[in-house]
XYZ file of C-alpha atoms in Angstrom:
566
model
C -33.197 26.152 -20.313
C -33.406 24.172 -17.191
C -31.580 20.905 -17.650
C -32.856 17.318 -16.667
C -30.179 15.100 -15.980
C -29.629 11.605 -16.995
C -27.700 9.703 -14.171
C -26.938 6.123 -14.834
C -26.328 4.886 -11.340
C -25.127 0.789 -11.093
C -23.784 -0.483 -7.834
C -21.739 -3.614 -7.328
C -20.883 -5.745 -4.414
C -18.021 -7.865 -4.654
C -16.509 -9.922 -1.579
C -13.056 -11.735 -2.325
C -9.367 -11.798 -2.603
C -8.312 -10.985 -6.509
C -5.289 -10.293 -8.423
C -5.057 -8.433 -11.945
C -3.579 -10.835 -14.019
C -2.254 -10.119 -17.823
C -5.294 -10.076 -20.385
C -5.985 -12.452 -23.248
C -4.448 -11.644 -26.811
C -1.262 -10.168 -25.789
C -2.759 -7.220 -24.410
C -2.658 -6.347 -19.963
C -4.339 -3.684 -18.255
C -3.900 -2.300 -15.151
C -3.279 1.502 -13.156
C -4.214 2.642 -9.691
C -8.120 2.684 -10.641
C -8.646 0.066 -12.787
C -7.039 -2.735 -9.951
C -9.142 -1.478 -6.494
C -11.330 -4.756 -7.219
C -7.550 -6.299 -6.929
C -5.044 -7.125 -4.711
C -2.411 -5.903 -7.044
C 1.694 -6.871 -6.726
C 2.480 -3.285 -5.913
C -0.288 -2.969 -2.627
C 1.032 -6.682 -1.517
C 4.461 -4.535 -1.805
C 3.580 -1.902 0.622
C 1.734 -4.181 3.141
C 4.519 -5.876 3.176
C 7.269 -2.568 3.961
C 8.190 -2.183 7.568
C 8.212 1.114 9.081
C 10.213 0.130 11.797
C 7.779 1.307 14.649
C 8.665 0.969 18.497
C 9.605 2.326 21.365
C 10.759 6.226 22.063
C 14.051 5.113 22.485
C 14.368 2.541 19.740
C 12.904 5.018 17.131
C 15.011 7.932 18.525
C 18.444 6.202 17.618
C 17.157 5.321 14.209
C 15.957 1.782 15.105
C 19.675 0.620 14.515
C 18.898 -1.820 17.798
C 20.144 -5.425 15.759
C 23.281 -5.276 18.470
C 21.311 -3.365 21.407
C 19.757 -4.658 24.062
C 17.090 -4.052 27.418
C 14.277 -2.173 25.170
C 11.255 -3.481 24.459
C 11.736 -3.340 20.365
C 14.473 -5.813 20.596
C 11.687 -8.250 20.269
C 10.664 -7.157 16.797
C 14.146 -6.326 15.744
C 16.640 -9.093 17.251
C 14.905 -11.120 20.266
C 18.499 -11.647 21.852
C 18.276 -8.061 22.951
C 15.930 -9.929 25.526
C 17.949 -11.678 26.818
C 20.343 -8.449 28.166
C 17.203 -8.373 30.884
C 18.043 -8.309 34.192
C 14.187 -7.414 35.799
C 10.563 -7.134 35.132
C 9.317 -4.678 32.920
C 6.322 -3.040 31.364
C 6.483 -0.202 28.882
C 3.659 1.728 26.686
C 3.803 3.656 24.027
C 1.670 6.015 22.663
C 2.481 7.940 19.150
C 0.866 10.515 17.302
C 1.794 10.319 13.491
C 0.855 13.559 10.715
C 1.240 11.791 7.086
C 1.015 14.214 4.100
C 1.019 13.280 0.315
C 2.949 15.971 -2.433
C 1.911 14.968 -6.228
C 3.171 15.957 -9.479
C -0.684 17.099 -10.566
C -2.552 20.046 -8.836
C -3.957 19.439 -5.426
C -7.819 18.492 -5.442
C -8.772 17.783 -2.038
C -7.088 16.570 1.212
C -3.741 15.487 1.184
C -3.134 15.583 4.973
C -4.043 13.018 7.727
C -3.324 12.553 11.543
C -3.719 10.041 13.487
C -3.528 8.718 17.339
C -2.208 5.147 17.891
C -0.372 2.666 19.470
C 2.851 1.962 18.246
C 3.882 -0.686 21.206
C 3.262 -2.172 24.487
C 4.630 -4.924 26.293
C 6.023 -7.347 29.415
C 9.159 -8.783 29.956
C 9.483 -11.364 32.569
C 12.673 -12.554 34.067
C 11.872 -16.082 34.350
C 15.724 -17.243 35.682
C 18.432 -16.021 37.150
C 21.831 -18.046 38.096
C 25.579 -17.910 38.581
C 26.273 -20.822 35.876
C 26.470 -20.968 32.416
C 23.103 -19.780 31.917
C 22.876 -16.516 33.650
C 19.292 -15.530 32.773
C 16.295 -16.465 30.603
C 13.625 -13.818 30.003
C 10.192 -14.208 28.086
C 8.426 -11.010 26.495
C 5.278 -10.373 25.351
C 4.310 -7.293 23.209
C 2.444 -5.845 20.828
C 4.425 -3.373 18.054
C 2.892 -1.502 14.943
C 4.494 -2.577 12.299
C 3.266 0.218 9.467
C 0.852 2.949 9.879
C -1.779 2.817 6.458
C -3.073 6.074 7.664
C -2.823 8.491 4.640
C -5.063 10.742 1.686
C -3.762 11.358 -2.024
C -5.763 13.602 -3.922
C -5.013 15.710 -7.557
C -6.647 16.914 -10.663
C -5.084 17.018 -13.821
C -6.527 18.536 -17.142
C -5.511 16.694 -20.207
C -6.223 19.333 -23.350
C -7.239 18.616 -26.543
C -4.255 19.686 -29.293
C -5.709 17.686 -32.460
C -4.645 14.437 -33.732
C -4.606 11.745 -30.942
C -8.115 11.804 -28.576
C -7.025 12.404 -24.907
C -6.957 9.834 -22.319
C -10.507 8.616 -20.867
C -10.538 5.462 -18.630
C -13.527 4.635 -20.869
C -11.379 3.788 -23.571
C -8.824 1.897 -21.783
C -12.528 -0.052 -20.738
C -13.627 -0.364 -24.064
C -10.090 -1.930 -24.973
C -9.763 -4.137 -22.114
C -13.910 -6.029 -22.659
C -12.849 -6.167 -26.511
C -9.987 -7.996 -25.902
C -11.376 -10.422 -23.537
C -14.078 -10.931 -26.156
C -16.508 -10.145 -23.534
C -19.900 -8.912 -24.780
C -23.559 -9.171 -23.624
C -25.990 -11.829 -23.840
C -28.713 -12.291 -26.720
C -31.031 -10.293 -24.810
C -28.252 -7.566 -24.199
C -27.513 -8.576 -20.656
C -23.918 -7.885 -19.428
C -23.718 -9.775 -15.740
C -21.612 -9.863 -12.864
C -22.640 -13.283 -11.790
C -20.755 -16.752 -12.583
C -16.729 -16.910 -13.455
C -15.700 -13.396 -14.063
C -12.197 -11.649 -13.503
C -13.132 -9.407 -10.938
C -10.829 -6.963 -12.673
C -13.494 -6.722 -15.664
C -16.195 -5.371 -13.361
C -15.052 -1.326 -13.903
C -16.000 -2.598 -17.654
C -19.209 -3.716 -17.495
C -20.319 -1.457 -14.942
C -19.511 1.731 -17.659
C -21.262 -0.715 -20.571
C -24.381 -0.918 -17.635
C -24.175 2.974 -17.309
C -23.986 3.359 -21.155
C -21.158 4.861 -21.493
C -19.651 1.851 -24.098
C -21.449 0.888 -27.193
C -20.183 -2.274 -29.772
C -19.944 -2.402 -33.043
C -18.766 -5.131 -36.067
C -16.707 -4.003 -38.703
C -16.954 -7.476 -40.483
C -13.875 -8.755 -38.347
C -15.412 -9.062 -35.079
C -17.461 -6.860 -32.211
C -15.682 -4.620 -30.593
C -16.629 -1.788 -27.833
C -16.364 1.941 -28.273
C -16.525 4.338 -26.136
C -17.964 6.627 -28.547
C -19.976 9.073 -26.755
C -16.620 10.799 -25.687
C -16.114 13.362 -29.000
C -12.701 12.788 -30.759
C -12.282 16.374 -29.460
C -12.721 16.268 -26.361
C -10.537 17.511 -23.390
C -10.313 15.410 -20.308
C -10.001 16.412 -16.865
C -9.177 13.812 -14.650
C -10.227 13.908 -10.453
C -8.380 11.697 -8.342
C -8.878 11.062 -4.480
C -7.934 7.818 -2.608
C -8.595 8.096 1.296
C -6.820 4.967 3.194
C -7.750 3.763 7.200
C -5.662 1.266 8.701
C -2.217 -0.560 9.726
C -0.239 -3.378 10.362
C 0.326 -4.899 13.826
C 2.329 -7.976 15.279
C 2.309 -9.456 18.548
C 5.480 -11.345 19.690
C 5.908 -14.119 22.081
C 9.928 -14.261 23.037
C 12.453 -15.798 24.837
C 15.411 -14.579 25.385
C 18.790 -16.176 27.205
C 22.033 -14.501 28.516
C 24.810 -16.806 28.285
C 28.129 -16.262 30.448
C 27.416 -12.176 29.872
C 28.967 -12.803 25.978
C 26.356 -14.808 24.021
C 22.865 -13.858 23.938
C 20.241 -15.644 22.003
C 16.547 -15.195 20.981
C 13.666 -16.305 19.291
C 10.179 -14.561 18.953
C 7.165 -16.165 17.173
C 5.009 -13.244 15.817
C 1.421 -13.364 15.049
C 0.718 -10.531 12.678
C -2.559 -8.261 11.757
C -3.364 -6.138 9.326
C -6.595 -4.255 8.156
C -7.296 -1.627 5.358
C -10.189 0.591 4.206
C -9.795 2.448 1.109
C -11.713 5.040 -0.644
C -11.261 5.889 -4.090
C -13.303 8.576 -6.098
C -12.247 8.755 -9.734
C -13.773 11.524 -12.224
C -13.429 12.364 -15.545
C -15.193 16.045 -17.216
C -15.584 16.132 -20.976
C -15.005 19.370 -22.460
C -15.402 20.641 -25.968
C -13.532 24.286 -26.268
C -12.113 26.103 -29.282
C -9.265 28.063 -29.214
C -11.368 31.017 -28.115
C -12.240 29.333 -24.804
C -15.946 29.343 -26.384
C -17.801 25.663 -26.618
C -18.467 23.955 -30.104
C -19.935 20.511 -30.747
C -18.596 17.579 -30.158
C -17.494 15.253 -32.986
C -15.856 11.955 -33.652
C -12.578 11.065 -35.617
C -14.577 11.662 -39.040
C -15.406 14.902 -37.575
C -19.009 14.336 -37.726
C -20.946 15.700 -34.626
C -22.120 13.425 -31.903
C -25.585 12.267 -31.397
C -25.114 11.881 -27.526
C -22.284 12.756 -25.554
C -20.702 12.073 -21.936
C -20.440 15.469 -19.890
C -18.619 13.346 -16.950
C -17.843 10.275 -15.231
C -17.981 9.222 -11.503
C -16.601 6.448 -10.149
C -16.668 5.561 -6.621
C -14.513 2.256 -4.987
C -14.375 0.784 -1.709
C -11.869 -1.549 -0.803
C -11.220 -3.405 2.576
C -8.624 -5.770 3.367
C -8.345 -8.147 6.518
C -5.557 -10.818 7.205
C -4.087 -12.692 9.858
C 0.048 -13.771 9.511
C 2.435 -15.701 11.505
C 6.485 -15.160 11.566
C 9.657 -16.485 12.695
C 12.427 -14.448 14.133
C 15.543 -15.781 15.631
C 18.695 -13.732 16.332
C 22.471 -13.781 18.514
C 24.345 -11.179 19.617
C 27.702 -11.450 20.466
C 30.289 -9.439 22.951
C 34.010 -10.467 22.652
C 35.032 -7.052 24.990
C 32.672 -5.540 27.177
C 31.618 -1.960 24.616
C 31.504 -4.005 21.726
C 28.702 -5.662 20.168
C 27.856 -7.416 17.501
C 24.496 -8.663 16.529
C 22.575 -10.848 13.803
C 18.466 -11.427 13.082
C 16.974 -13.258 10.315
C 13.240 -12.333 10.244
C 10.678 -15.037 8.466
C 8.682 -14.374 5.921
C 4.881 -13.319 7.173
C 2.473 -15.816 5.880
C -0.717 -14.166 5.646
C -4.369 -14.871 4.912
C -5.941 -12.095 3.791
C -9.665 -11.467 2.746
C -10.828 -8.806 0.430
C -14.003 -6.814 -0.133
C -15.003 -4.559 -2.626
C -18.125 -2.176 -3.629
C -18.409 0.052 -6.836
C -20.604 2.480 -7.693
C -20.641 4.594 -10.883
C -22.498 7.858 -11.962
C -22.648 9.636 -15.558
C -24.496 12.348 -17.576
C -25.091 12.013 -21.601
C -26.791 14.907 -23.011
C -29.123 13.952 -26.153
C -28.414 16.710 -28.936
C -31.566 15.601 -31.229
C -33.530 16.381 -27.602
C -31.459 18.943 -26.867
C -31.693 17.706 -23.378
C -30.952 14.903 -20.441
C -33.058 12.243 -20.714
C -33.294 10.456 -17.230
C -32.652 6.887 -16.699
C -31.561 4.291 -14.260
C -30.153 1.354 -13.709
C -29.336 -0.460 -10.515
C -27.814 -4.122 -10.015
C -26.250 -5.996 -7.489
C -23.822 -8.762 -7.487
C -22.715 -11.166 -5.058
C -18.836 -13.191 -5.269
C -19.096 -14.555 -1.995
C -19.303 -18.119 -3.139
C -16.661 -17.904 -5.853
C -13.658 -19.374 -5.642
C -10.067 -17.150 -4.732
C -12.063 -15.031 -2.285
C -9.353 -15.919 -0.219
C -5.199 -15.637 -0.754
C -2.316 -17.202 1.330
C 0.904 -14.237 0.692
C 4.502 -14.981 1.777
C 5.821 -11.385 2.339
C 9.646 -10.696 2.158
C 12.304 -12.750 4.764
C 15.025 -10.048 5.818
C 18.472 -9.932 7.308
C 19.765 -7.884 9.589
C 23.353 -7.824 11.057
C 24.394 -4.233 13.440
C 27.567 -3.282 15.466
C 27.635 -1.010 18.446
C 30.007 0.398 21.141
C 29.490 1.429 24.498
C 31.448 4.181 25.230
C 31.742 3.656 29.201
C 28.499 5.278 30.978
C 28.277 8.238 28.624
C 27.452 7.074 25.302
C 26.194 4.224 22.220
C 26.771 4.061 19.139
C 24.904 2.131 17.005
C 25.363 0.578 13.328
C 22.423 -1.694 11.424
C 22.325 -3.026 8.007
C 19.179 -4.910 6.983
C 18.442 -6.156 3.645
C 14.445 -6.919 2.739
C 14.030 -9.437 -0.486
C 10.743 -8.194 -2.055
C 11.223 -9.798 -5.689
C 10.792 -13.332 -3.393
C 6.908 -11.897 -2.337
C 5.417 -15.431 -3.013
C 1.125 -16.390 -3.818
C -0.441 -19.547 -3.187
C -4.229 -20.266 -3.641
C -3.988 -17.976 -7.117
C -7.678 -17.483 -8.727
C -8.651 -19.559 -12.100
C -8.272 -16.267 -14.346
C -4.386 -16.372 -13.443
C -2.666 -18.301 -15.981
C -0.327 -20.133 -13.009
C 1.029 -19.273 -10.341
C 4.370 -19.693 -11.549
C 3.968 -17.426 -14.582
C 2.438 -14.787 -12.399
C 5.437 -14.673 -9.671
C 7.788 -14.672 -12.538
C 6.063 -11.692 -14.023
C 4.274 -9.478 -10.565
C 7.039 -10.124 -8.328
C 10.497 -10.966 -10.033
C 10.461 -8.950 -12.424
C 9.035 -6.099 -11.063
C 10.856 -5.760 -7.582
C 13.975 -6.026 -5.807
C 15.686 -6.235 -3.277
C 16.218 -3.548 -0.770
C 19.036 -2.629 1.364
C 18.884 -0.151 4.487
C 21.857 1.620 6.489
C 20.588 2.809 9.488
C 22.728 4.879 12.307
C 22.347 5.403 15.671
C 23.596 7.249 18.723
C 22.689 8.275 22.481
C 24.756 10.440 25.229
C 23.808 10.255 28.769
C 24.614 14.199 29.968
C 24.162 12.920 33.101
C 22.489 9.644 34.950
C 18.847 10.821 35.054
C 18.724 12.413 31.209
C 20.306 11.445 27.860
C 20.097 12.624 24.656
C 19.575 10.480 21.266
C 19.448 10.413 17.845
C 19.342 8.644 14.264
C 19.427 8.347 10.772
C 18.121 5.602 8.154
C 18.142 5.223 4.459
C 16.299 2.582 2.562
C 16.963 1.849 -1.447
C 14.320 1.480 -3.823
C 12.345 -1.872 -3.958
C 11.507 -1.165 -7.786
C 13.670 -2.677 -10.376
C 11.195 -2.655 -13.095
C 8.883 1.122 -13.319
C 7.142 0.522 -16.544
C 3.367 0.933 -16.167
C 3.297 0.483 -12.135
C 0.076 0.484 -10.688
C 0.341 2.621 -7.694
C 3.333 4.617 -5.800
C 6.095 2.571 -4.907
C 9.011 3.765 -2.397
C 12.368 4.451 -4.682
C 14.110 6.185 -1.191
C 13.354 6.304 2.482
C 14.997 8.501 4.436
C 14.211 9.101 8.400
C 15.890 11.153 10.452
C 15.189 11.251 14.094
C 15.355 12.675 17.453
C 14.425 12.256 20.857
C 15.114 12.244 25.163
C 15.188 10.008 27.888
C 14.828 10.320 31.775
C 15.048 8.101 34.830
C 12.424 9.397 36.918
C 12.922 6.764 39.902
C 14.807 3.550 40.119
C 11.450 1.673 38.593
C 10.381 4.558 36.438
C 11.392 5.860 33.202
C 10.291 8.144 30.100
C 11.401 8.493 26.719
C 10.615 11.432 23.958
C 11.287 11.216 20.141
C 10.720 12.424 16.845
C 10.592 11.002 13.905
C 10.768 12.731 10.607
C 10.310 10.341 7.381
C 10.681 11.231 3.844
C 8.999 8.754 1.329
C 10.125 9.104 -2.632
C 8.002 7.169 -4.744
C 7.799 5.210 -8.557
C 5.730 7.054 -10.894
C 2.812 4.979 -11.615
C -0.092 5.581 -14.120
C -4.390 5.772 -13.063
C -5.275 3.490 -16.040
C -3.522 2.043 -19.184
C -3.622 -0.409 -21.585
C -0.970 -2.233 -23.453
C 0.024 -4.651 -25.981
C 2.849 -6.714 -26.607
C 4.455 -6.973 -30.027
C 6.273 -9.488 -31.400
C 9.744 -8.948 -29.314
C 6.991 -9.139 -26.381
C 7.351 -5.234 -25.738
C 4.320 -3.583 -24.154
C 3.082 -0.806 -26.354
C 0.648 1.595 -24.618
C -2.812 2.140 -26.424
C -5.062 3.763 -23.812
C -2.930 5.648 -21.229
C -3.113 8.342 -18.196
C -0.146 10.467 -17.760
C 2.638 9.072 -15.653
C 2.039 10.859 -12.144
C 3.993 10.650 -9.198
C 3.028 10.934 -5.422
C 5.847 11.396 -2.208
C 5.269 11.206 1.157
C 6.364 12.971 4.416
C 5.081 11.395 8.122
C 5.917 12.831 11.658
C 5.964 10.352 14.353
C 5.643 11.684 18.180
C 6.238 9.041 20.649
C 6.294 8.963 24.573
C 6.986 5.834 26.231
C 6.578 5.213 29.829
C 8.628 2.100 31.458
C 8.281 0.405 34.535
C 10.832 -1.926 36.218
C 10.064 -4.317 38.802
């Protein structure tokens, strides 16, 4: 018999800047699906995680540059590394970068990305030279990539039926989350998106809108179901988030050379950054007996379903765009002529950053009395371009960086960096109304939650001869999680890069630098969608869950950079 289908198709616009904020009741919601209306603690997190992009050279040796000097990075790392300038110089670099994604579910589509950027280009000017005290004073300007949101995630994951507890559906966690807000349509059975609505109940209404929820009193209240899933039912679950974009700053510096043993900088950094993600989230209903052969699907009381859900689609778009401005100041120090010793304190970034969203969602309900699909649609638009919080001012992490290194005559560096990043101090201002205050929601997103991190990074270079040398570098970077229960997305537990590269003097004004960069990402496990509850010792409890799924990432960075001196 040739099926009809019934599509429920309801598409929502949503402009502004949100944040998922614990529900009503004792109960919070949350998972990698449920928050892409959101700017959620753990994506201000990641935004706010430098990759430590830069030049050839810089990234070769590991970016350990907090004591090193004359390259074009030192303006993003220390700015006193400026002021080791002796001449003019322009340098550009180029970079290729392969990301891939490895999960612990079965790979669904594309988990491999490439992309062709720049990751820096600048001037330095020498703007003095003497014989006094003051021996030089350079200014730089430059541009330098400061993380590369260039990636795909995709996996499938079946979650079987084995009697006793129904499997996991987003729909429930839905039905749980609108209940508990006490959220229910109008008199005439309207459910809207206009007028003061957590953003992060849209996903809600738009299943209710698609029919996929239904309510019901049981003398003690209404309450949604999302009953047209059968009891028995197993659940397979789609997942595939596709993300375009990065994170730039462009640095105006001075640096000054005092008596050839102090040198001093300070940059003021004007940062970018700009996402686009895609998110397609699916979920199949399937009723199988032990046979492998279908049978009807039924609810708790084992009764057999009027209508049920064959699947689920839900589609997200998400874009982000924000403008920042930092601090950097730094010294480095020579008491002998191979040694150095160097120290940076980085600002927080304090961004602006704007957020747009658009939903769409797509299911199928077969009618068993009709024994077939019967068609319908449904199609609304909302605007939140005129609500308030469309718009939030984030303080990302200050950091601290202090590095040794010794010059081994003509022939070789050695470099040494420590840097520690403070991500539990991630700070909010401008909250929207549905947080309870802003206070209360730093205590709980941010403190809580994260932690500080601390990186070792190592560095070394050998000139073989005056026209070629040869480079390379290690870095390791502790987790920023302190806190793993129910996270919301991947969150880096270990870095570790390990690099390589070249350099060669071409002519006295000409040089050109090679490297590699090989970087190993282990991440949190996080959940899709859950919901929880807190007893009365203020434990969460999970009601409506996905598995616990975890996603690492490996990147390969090519760089050339071609210097100038003048």
């Amino acid at each position: 018999m040739k099926k009809v289908l019934h599509i429920t198709l309801v598409m929502l616009l949503l402009g502004g800047l949100t944040q998922s904020a614990a529900a009503q009741f004792g109960y919070s919601f949350g998972g990698e699906v449920m928050q892409q209306a959101l700017i959620s603690p753990e994506q201000m997190a990641r935004l706010s995680q430098d990759q430590h992009f830069g030049t050839a050279r810089s990234m070769a040796m590991g970016s350990a540059f907090t004591s090193l000097g004359g390259d074009m990075a030192t303006l993003f790392i220390n700015p006193a590394g400026l002021g080791m300038y002796r001449t003019n110089e322009f340098s550009l670099t180029p970079m290729i970068s392969l990301a891939r994604s490895s999960n612990s579910a079965a790979e669904y589509g594309s988990n491999n990305t490439s992309r062709f950027a720049l990751a820096n280009i600048g001037f330095v000017f020498n703007l003095y030279e003497g014989s006094g005290r003051l021996v030089s004073l350079n200014m730089g300007f430059a541009y330098n990539r400061t993380a590369d949101l260039n990636f795909n995630t995709s996996f499938q994951h079946d979650s079987p039926y084995k009697g006793g507890a129904a499997a996991p559906s987003l729909l429930r966690a839905w039905a749980g989350q609108l209940t508990s807000q006490g959220l229910f349509p109008d008199s005439e059975g309207f459910l809207g998106y206009y007028g003061q609505m957590p953003p992060d109940l849209w996903g809600g209404m738009l299943a209710y809108n698609s029919y996929l929820l239904n309510i019901y009193d049981d003398g003690a209240g209404p309450f949604y179901e999302a009953d047209h899933i059968g009891h028995n039912a197993s659940v397979g679950h789609f997942y595939e988030l596709e993300s375009r974009g990065s994170v730039g700053e462009y640095a105006l510096s001075l640096g000054a050379n005092v008596g050839n043993k102090l040198y001093l900088g300070l940059s003021f950094g004007l940062a970018s950054l700009s996402q686009r993600v895609n998110l397609y989230y699916g979920e199949d209903y399937r009723y199988l007996g032990a046979d492998g052969s279908t049978i009807p699907a039924v609810n708790s009381a084992g009764q057999e379903l009027i209508r049920q859900a064959d699947y689920m689609h839900y589609n997200q778009y998400a874009e982000l765009n924000g403008v920042g401005f930092n601090l950097k100041v730094g010294a480095i120090f020579r008491p002998i002529e191979p040694l150095r010793i160097g120290v940076a304190y980085h600002s927080p970034t304090w961004y602006a950053v704007d957020h747009e969203y658009a939903g769409q969602m797509a299911a199928m309900v077969y009618d068993n009395d009709l024994n077939k699909y019967s068609p319908s649609m449904v199609d609304t638009d909302g605007s939140w371009n005129d609500q308030a919080g469309d718009r939030w001012e984030i303080t990302t992490p200050s950091k601290l960086m202090l590095g040794i290194s010794y010059t081994f005559g003509k022939r070789g560096i050695l470099s040494l960096d420590y840097e520690r990043d403070w991500y539990n101090a991630i700070r909010v201002r401008n909250t929207p109304f549905w947080l309870p205050s802003t206070e209360a929601f730093e205590q709980s997103a941010f403190k809580e939650r994260f932690a500080a991190t601390n990186s070792v990074r190592l560095g070394g270079e050998f000139k073989a001869t005056t026209r070629w040398a040869l480079r390379a570098g290690v870095g390791y970077t502790t987790s920023m999680v302190r806190e793993e229960l129910n996270l919301s997305a991947p969150i880096a537990d270990r870095i570790l890069d390990i690099s390589a590269g070249m350099g060669f003097v071409l002519s006295r004004s000409m040089t050109l630098d090679l490297a590699y960069r090989y970087s190993s990402t282990s991440c949190s496990d996080y959940r899709l969608f859950y919901g929880a509850r807190a007893g009365a010792d203020g434990a969460l409890s999970l009601l409506d869950a996905s598995e616990l799924y975890s996603t690492d990432y490996t990147r390969h960075h090519i760089l050339l950079t071609l210097g100038f001196r003048f």
